[in-house]
mmCIF file of C-alpha atoms in Angstrom:
data_model
loop_
_atom_site.group_PDB
_atom_site.id
_atom_site.type_symbol
_atom_site.label_atom_id
_atom_site.label_comp_id
_atom_site.label_asym_id
_atom_site.label_seq_id
_atom_site.Cartn_x
_atom_site.Cartn_y
_atom_site.Cartn_z
ATOM 1 C CA MET A 6 -51.423 -6.598 0.870
ATOM 2 C CA LEU A 7 -47.632 -6.343 0.623
ATOM 3 C CA LYS A 8 -47.888 -4.520 -2.726
ATOM 4 C CA LYS A 9 -50.269 -1.962 -1.238
ATOM 5 C CA ARG A 10 -47.869 -1.332 1.651
ATOM 6 C CA TYR A 11 -44.914 -1.000 -0.749
ATOM 7 C CA HIS A 12 -46.804 1.466 -2.965
ATOM 8 C CA ALA A 13 -47.889 3.421 0.110
ATOM 9 C CA ALA A 14 -44.270 3.532 1.287
ATOM 10 C CA ILE A 15 -43.114 4.897 -2.079
ATOM 11 C CA ALA A 16 -45.838 7.554 -2.014
ATOM 12 C CA ALA A 17 -44.952 8.466 1.584
ATOM 13 C CA THR A 18 -41.256 8.719 0.675
ATOM 14 C CA ALA A 19 -42.071 10.928 -2.308
ATOM 15 C CA LEU A 20 -44.264 13.130 -0.107
ATOM 16 C CA ALA A 21 -41.483 13.439 2.488
ATOM 17 C CA PHE A 22 -38.986 14.559 -0.184
ATOM 18 C CA LEU A 23 -41.467 17.035 -1.661
ATOM 19 C CA LEU A 24 -42.345 18.471 1.758
ATOM 20 C CA ALA A 25 -38.620 18.830 2.485
ATOM 21 C CA GLY A 26 -38.292 21.083 -0.553
ATOM 22 C CA CYS A 27 -37.456 18.759 -3.449
ATOM 23 C CA ARG A 28 -39.194 19.821 -6.627
ATOM 24 C CA GLY A 29 -39.494 16.290 -7.954
ATOM 25 C CA PHE A 30 -39.047 12.628 -7.136
ATOM 26 C CA VAL A 31 -38.756 9.575 -9.406
ATOM 27 C CA ALA A 32 -39.101 6.050 -8.035
ATOM 28 C CA PRO A 33 -40.014 2.556 -9.250
ATOM 29 C CA LEU A 34 -43.247 1.007 -8.007
ATOM 30 C CA TRP A 35 -41.804 -2.517 -8.076
ATOM 31 C CA LYS A 36 -38.484 -4.357 -8.128
ATOM 32 C CA VAL A 37 -36.533 -3.483 -11.267
ATOM 33 C CA ASN A 38 -33.633 -4.936 -13.227
ATOM 34 C CA ASP A 39 -30.460 -3.134 -12.103
ATOM 35 C CA GLU A 40 -28.845 -3.037 -15.546
ATOM 36 C CA VAL A 41 -31.964 -1.677 -17.233
ATOM 37 C CA ALA A 42 -32.539 0.776 -14.356
ATOM 38 C CA GLY A 43 -29.014 2.127 -14.841
ATOM 39 C CA GLN A 44 -29.677 2.761 -18.525
ATOM 40 C CA ILE A 45 -32.994 4.408 -17.659
ATOM 41 C CA ALA A 46 -31.183 6.792 -15.310
ATOM 42 C CA VAL A 47 -28.577 7.632 -17.958
ATOM 43 C CA ASP A 48 -31.263 8.251 -20.593
ATOM 44 C CA PHE A 49 -33.443 10.279 -18.218
ATOM 45 C CA TYR A 50 -30.653 12.589 -17.068
ATOM 46 C CA ALA A 51 -29.279 12.960 -20.600
ATOM 47 C CA ALA A 52 -32.691 14.185 -21.750
ATOM 48 C CA ALA A 53 -33.435 16.274 -18.661
ATOM 49 C CA LEU A 54 -30.007 17.834 -18.093
ATOM 50 C CA ALA A 55 -28.003 17.620 -21.305
ATOM 51 C CA GLU A 56 -30.942 18.423 -23.601
ATOM 52 C CA GLY A 57 -32.824 20.600 -21.100
ATOM 53 C CA LEU A 58 -36.152 18.849 -21.601
ATOM 54 C CA PRO A 59 -38.886 19.033 -18.953
ATOM 55 C CA VAL A 60 -38.900 15.953 -16.710
ATOM 56 C CA GLY A 61 -42.281 14.792 -18.027
ATOM 57 C CA GLU A 62 -40.908 14.694 -21.578
ATOM 58 C CA ALA A 63 -37.712 12.987 -20.383
ATOM 59 C CA VAL A 64 -39.775 10.189 -18.775
ATOM 60 C CA ARG A 65 -41.939 9.910 -21.910
ATOM 61 C CA ARG A 66 -38.818 9.512 -24.056
ATOM 62 C CA VAL A 67 -37.473 6.738 -21.830
ATOM 63 C CA TRP A 68 -40.767 4.852 -22.104
ATOM 64 C CA ALA A 69 -40.891 5.423 -25.883
ATOM 65 C CA ARG A 70 -37.343 4.133 -26.367
ATOM 66 C CA PHE A 71 -38.275 0.816 -24.762
ATOM 67 C CA ARG A 72 -41.527 0.566 -26.704
ATOM 68 C CA GLU A 73 -39.832 1.320 -30.051
ATOM 69 C CA ALA A 74 -36.992 -1.144 -29.399
ATOM 70 C CA GLY A 75 -39.474 -3.911 -28.639
ATOM 71 C CA THR A 76 -37.706 -4.402 -25.311
ATOM 72 C CA PRO A 77 -39.874 -5.580 -22.431
ATOM 73 C CA ALA A 78 -40.783 -2.322 -20.747
ATOM 74 C CA VAL A 79 -41.624 -3.726 -17.326
ATOM 75 C CA THR A 80 -38.677 -1.942 -15.721
ATOM 76 C CA ALA A 81 -39.217 1.317 -17.610
ATOM 77 C CA LEU A 82 -42.915 1.385 -16.768
ATOM 78 C CA ALA A 83 -42.172 0.820 -13.075
ATOM 79 C CA TYR A 84 -41.017 4.422 -12.682
ATOM 80 C CA VAL A 85 -43.385 7.116 -11.470
ATOM 81 C CA LEU A 86 -42.669 10.825 -11.552
ATOM 82 C CA TYR A 87 -43.877 12.879 -8.589
ATOM 83 C CA ALA A 88 -43.428 16.403 -9.978
ATOM 84 C CA HIS A 89 -44.982 18.915 -12.315
ATOM 85 C CA PRO A 90 -44.274 17.493 -15.800
ATOM 86 C CA ASP A 91 -42.965 20.885 -16.969
ATOM 87 C CA LEU A 92 -40.259 20.976 -14.281
ATOM 88 C CA VAL A 93 -36.859 21.657 -15.863
ATOM 89 C CA LEU A 94 -33.727 20.434 -14.076
ATOM 90 C CA THR A 95 -30.659 22.601 -13.828
ATOM 91 C CA ARG A 96 -27.184 21.908 -12.532
ATOM 92 C CA SER A 97 -25.950 23.801 -9.502
ATOM 93 C CA PRO A 98 -22.623 25.537 -10.035
ATOM 94 C CA THR A 99 -19.746 23.620 -8.469
ATOM 95 C CA THR A 100 -17.381 25.399 -6.128
#
């Protein structure tokens, strides 16, 4: 029952962000390893921002990196993307 409530809370949080105007939301569905999660974030934003890939492809690359390395992918597979997979991230100009 606790897992269902946690998953519902993640979905509700994602919906709240999307309704507030965010174009996408990424969140883990279960507790993740902090060190691995940090590397996932670095890899995701490198692909999505530095390389300009759509977010769906950036997530796919993160999953593939773990699969190819033979690393347990439990943390990588925890992440769910709430967005159109073709969404492309851009940086806002700094002032």
